[in-house]
């Protein structure tokens, strides 16, 4: 009898527990509510995409405007898109809770204020560690001896006899120079984000330097352009010095 009473009590408790949990199985929700709950995943998808495209600086936790703008095309006749976009980005810089939300809001600023999203493939810049690898590969391909690397680590680079070929190797592999089309200023700009690169003065300087050695090798042409027009604009020499120092100190 006691056993039957115990079983009955246990059964009632179990049934009560089941009914108590039924509320979790009966749910009503609107589509906007579902979207709101899933918004975090979409924000992280955009965040991942910006990192994948090199349009998000993971160290500074901010968008690289000079990269991101390449994926949007302003409307014809719109002369205010840059100011609108910059103001939009400034307004959200202190309101976002995390990096994914910040990246998503920055993307939204470009999507709403800068122009239409384009489907064309764009050059993806290298991260700093990838630039180091690119430079080191150039050293290896040119089979530079230790004594040359020691000089590079001291900053004695620009007029060193092996540098033109080393510069060409890294530039071709990095997408900054083509043997068919010559120097690619646009890719350099996307890589380093220096506005001076895309000015008329810099382009004119590059054209003039090229004419001075029009019959020279690709290494000679690129070195002349770099020496006369780019050495003080992009951090190539510093990258070479740093990587050479790493290799020398490691040996």
Short mmCIF file of C-alpha atoms in Angstrom, two decimals:
data_model
loop_
_atom_site.label_atom_id
_atom_site.label_comp_id
_atom_site.label_asym_id
_atom_site.label_seq_id
_atom_site.Cartn_x
_atom_site.Cartn_y
_atom_site.Cartn_z
CA UNK A 1 0.00 0.00 0.00
CA UNK A 2 2.80 2.34 0.92
CA UNK A 3 4.55 1.44 -2.34
CA UNK A 4 1.41 2.31 -4.35
CA UNK A 5 1.09 5.64 -2.52
CA UNK A 6 4.73 6.44 -3.24
CA UNK A 7 4.32 5.63 -6.94
CA UNK A 8 1.15 7.73 -7.13
CA UNK A 9 2.87 10.66 -5.43
CA UNK A 10 5.88 10.38 -7.75
CA UNK A 11 3.57 10.27 -10.76
CA UNK A 12 1.72 13.39 -9.68
CA UNK A 13 5.00 15.21 -9.13
CA UNK A 14 6.23 14.17 -12.59
CA UNK A 15 2.98 15.25 -14.25
CA UNK A 16 3.12 18.58 -12.43
CA UNK A 17 6.68 19.09 -13.62
CA UNK A 18 5.66 18.36 -17.20
CA UNK A 19 2.77 20.80 -17.11
CA UNK A 20 4.97 23.41 -15.45
CA UNK A 21 7.41 23.20 -18.35
CA UNK A 22 4.79 23.33 -21.09
CA UNK A 23 5.00 27.11 -21.20
CA UNK A 24 8.48 26.71 -22.73
CA UNK A 25 7.02 24.75 -25.65
CA UNK A 26 4.21 27.16 -26.41
CA UNK A 27 5.72 30.35 -27.76
CA UNK A 28 4.53 33.33 -29.76
CA UNK A 29 7.00 35.61 -31.49
CA UNK A 30 6.90 38.22 -34.23
CA UNK A 31 9.25 38.23 -37.20
CA UNK A 32 10.87 41.53 -36.08
CA UNK A 33 11.55 39.93 -32.69
CA UNK A 34 13.26 37.00 -34.37
CA UNK A 35 15.32 39.33 -36.51
CA UNK A 36 16.35 41.28 -33.43
CA UNK A 37 17.51 38.11 -31.68
CA UNK A 38 19.52 37.03 -34.73
CA UNK A 39 20.96 40.48 -35.46
CA UNK A 40 24.08 39.72 -33.45
CA UNK A 41 24.95 36.89 -35.84
CA UNK A 42 24.56 39.13 -38.87
CA UNK A 43 26.74 41.79 -37.23
CA UNK A 44 29.45 39.20 -36.70
CA UNK A 45 29.13 38.06 -40.31
CA UNK A 46 29.75 41.62 -41.51
CA UNK A 47 32.62 41.96 -39.01
CA UNK A 48 34.19 38.75 -40.34
CA UNK A 49 33.75 39.95 -43.93
CA UNK A 50 35.49 43.27 -43.25
CA UNK A 51 38.43 41.48 -41.65
CA UNK A 52 38.54 39.05 -44.57
CA UNK A 53 38.73 41.97 -47.01
CA UNK A 54 41.38 43.83 -45.02
CA UNK A 55 38.88 46.64 -44.45
CA UNK A 56 39.00 46.38 -40.65
CA UNK A 57 42.07 47.09 -38.53
CA UNK A 58 42.01 44.44 -35.82
CA UNK A 59 44.62 46.25 -33.73
CA UNK A 60 43.06 49.72 -33.85
CA UNK A 61 39.53 48.29 -33.90
CA UNK A 62 38.43 50.65 -36.64
CA UNK A 63 37.54 50.58 -40.31
CA UNK A 64 40.16 51.23 -42.97
CA UNK A 65 38.29 53.80 -44.99
CA UNK A 66 40.78 53.67 -47.85
CA UNK A 67 39.99 49.96 -48.27
CA UNK A 68 36.28 49.93 -47.52
CA UNK A 69 35.46 52.73 -49.94
CA UNK A 70 36.65 50.58 -52.82
CA UNK A 71 33.61 48.35 -52.39
CA UNK A 72 31.15 51.21 -52.90
CA UNK A 73 30.37 53.41 -55.89
CA UNK A 74 29.04 56.94 -55.21
CA UNK A 75 26.01 58.13 -57.13
CA UNK A 76 26.72 60.30 -60.15
CA UNK A 77 26.74 63.97 -59.23
CA UNK A 78 26.98 63.32 -55.48
CA UNK A 79 29.80 65.48 -54.13
CA UNK A 80 28.97 65.17 -50.43
CA UNK A 81 29.19 61.40 -49.92
CA UNK A 82 32.58 61.50 -48.21
CA UNK A 83 31.56 64.12 -45.64
CA UNK A 84 28.29 62.33 -44.92
CA UNK A 85 30.08 59.03 -44.43
CA UNK A 86 32.78 60.50 -42.18
CA UNK A 87 30.17 62.25 -40.02
CA UNK A 88 28.19 59.04 -39.74
CA UNK A 89 31.24 57.06 -38.64
CA UNK A 90 32.15 59.70 -36.05
CA UNK A 91 28.64 59.57 -34.59
CA UNK A 92 28.80 55.83 -33.90
CA UNK A 93 32.40 55.63 -32.66
CA UNK A 94 31.48 55.98 -28.97
CA UNK A 95 28.14 54.19 -28.89
CA UNK A 96 28.93 50.60 -29.89
CA UNK A 97 29.32 47.88 -27.30
CA UNK A 98 31.82 45.62 -29.04
CA UNK A 99 34.02 45.40 -32.14
CA UNK A 100 31.49 43.44 -34.19
CA UNK A 101 28.80 46.04 -33.58
CA UNK A 102 31.26 48.83 -34.35
CA UNK A 103 32.24 47.19 -37.64
CA UNK A 104 28.60 46.64 -38.57
CA UNK A 105 27.66 50.25 -37.89
CA UNK A 106 30.66 51.48 -39.89
CA UNK A 107 29.60 49.28 -42.80
CA UNK A 108 26.08 50.69 -42.52
CA UNK A 109 27.47 54.22 -42.77
CA UNK A 110 29.15 53.38 -46.06
CA UNK A 111 26.12 51.45 -47.31
CA UNK A 112 23.72 54.30 -46.57
CA UNK A 113 25.90 57.36 -47.13
CA UNK A 114 28.81 56.55 -49.47
CA UNK A 115 27.19 54.79 -52.41
CA UNK A 116 26.05 51.50 -53.88
CA UNK A 117 27.77 48.25 -52.97
CA UNK A 118 29.66 46.85 -55.97
CA UNK A 119 30.34 43.23 -56.86
CA UNK A 120 33.73 43.80 -58.49
CA UNK A 121 36.76 42.14 -56.90
CA UNK A 122 39.08 44.56 -55.12
CA UNK A 123 42.71 44.32 -54.02
CA UNK A 124 43.00 42.96 -50.48
CA UNK A 125 45.86 44.54 -48.50
CA UNK A 126 48.33 42.48 -46.52
CA UNK A 127 48.45 42.62 -42.74
CA UNK A 128 51.72 43.64 -41.09
CA UNK A 129 52.88 40.08 -40.44
CA UNK A 130 52.14 39.24 -44.07
CA UNK A 131 54.21 42.22 -45.22
CA UNK A 132 57.08 40.93 -43.09
CA UNK A 133 56.73 37.52 -44.74
CA UNK A 134 56.67 39.15 -48.19
CA UNK A 135 59.90 41.03 -47.49
CA UNK A 136 61.62 37.96 -46.03
CA UNK A 137 60.61 35.94 -49.09
CA UNK A 138 62.22 38.59 -51.28
CA UNK A 139 65.46 38.21 -49.35
CA UNK A 140 65.34 34.44 -49.77
CA UNK A 141 64.48 34.52 -53.47
CA UNK A 142 67.38 36.87 -54.16
CA UNK A 143 69.59 34.73 -51.91
CA UNK A 144 70.97 37.77 -50.12
CA UNK A 145 74.08 37.04 -48.03
CA UNK A 146 74.17 37.85 -44.34
CA UNK A 147 76.50 40.82 -44.89
CA UNK A 148 73.83 42.50 -47.05
CA UNK A 149 71.14 41.86 -44.45
CA UNK A 150 73.38 43.39 -41.81
CA UNK A 151 73.63 46.55 -43.91
CA UNK A 152 69.87 46.57 -44.42
CA UNK A 153 69.34 46.25 -40.68
CA UNK A 154 71.43 49.41 -40.26
CA UNK A 155 69.29 51.30 -42.75
CA UNK A 156 71.81 51.16 -45.60
CA UNK A 157 69.31 50.03 -48.20
CA UNK A 158 68.37 52.42 -50.98
CA UNK A 159 71.63 52.41 -52.96
CA UNK A 160 72.74 48.87 -52.08
CA UNK A 161 73.30 46.98 -55.40
CA UNK A 162 70.94 44.09 -54.56
CA UNK A 163 68.05 46.29 -53.51
CA UNK A 164 66.50 47.01 -56.96
CA UNK A 165 65.99 43.29 -57.65
CA UNK A 166 64.78 42.66 -54.11
CA UNK A 167 62.34 45.56 -54.40
CA UNK A 168 61.03 44.21 -57.70
CA UNK A 169 60.55 40.72 -56.28
CA UNK A 170 58.46 41.94 -53.36
CA UNK A 171 56.51 44.40 -55.48
CA UNK A 172 55.54 41.83 -58.10
CA UNK A 173 54.56 39.25 -55.48
CA UNK A 174 52.64 41.85 -53.47
CA UNK A 175 50.70 43.17 -56.45
CA UNK A 176 52.33 46.61 -56.55
CA UNK A 177 54.12 46.13 -59.85
CA UNK A 178 53.42 44.21 -63.05
CA UNK A 179 55.89 43.51 -65.80
CA UNK A 180 53.09 44.14 -68.29
CA UNK A 181 51.48 47.26 -66.79
CA UNK A 182 54.21 48.68 -64.59
CA UNK A 183 53.61 50.21 -61.18
CA UNK A 184 50.19 49.90 -59.54
CA UNK A 185 49.64 53.02 -57.45
CA UNK A 186 46.04 52.06 -56.62
CA UNK A 187 47.11 48.82 -54.92
CA UNK A 188 49.81 50.69 -53.02
CA UNK A 189 47.18 53.13 -51.78
CA UNK A 190 44.90 50.34 -50.62
CA UNK A 191 47.88 48.74 -48.85
CA UNK A 192 49.26 51.78 -47.07
CA UNK A 193 46.39 54.29 -47.10
CA UNK A 194 48.59 57.32 -47.81
CA UNK A 195 46.55 59.94 -49.74
CA UNK A 196 49.70 61.44 -51.25
CA UNK A 197 50.08 58.29 -53.33
CA UNK A 198 47.07 59.08 -55.51
CA UNK A 199 47.76 62.76 -56.11
CA UNK A 200 48.44 64.15 -59.56
CA UNK A 201 51.91 65.22 -58.41
CA UNK A 202 52.91 61.67 -57.48
CA UNK A 203 51.61 60.25 -60.75
CA UNK A 204 53.48 62.90 -62.73
CA UNK A 205 56.64 62.17 -60.76
CA UNK A 206 56.34 58.44 -61.52
CA UNK A 207 55.81 59.10 -65.23
CA UNK A 208 58.82 61.41 -65.38
CA UNK A 209 61.06 58.95 -63.51
CA UNK A 210 60.01 56.16 -65.85
CA UNK A 211 60.95 58.18 -68.92
CA UNK A 212 64.48 58.59 -67.56
CA UNK A 213 65.06 54.82 -67.76
CA UNK A 214 62.51 53.74 -70.39
CA UNK A 215 64.96 51.22 -71.88
CA UNK A 216 66.06 49.81 -68.52
CA UNK A 217 65.05 46.58 -66.83
CA UNK A 218 61.95 46.32 -64.65
CA UNK A 219 64.17 46.41 -61.57
CA UNK A 220 65.84 49.61 -62.79
CA UNK A 221 62.52 51.25 -63.66
CA UNK A 222 60.88 50.43 -60.35
CA UNK A 223 63.92 51.46 -58.34
CA UNK A 224 64.09 54.83 -60.11
CA UNK A 225 60.39 55.48 -59.48
CA UNK A 226 60.71 54.42 -55.85
CA UNK A 227 63.83 56.48 -55.22
CA UNK A 228 62.55 59.68 -56.81
CA UNK A 229 58.86 59.54 -55.92
CA UNK A 230 57.86 56.97 -53.29
CA UNK A 231 60.61 56.37 -50.73
CA UNK A 232 59.34 59.12 -48.43
CA UNK A 233 55.67 58.23 -48.89
CA UNK A 234 55.43 54.48 -48.25
CA UNK A 235 57.24 52.58 -45.43
CA UNK A 236 59.12 50.13 -47.65
CA UNK A 237 62.60 51.00 -46.39
CA UNK A 238 61.50 50.69 -42.77
CA UNK A 239 59.92 47.30 -43.47
CA UNK A 240 63.14 46.08 -45.09
CA UNK A 241 65.19 47.36 -42.17
CA UNK A 242 62.95 45.72 -39.55
CA UNK A 243 62.79 42.33 -41.28
CA UNK A 244 66.53 42.29 -41.95
CA UNK A 245 67.10 43.04 -38.27
CA UNK A 246 64.84 40.16 -37.25
CA UNK A 247 66.76 37.73 -39.45
CA UNK A 248 70.20 38.97 -38.40
CA UNK A 249 69.37 38.86 -34.70
CA UNK A 250 67.84 35.41 -35.04
CA UNK A 251 70.98 33.89 -36.55
#
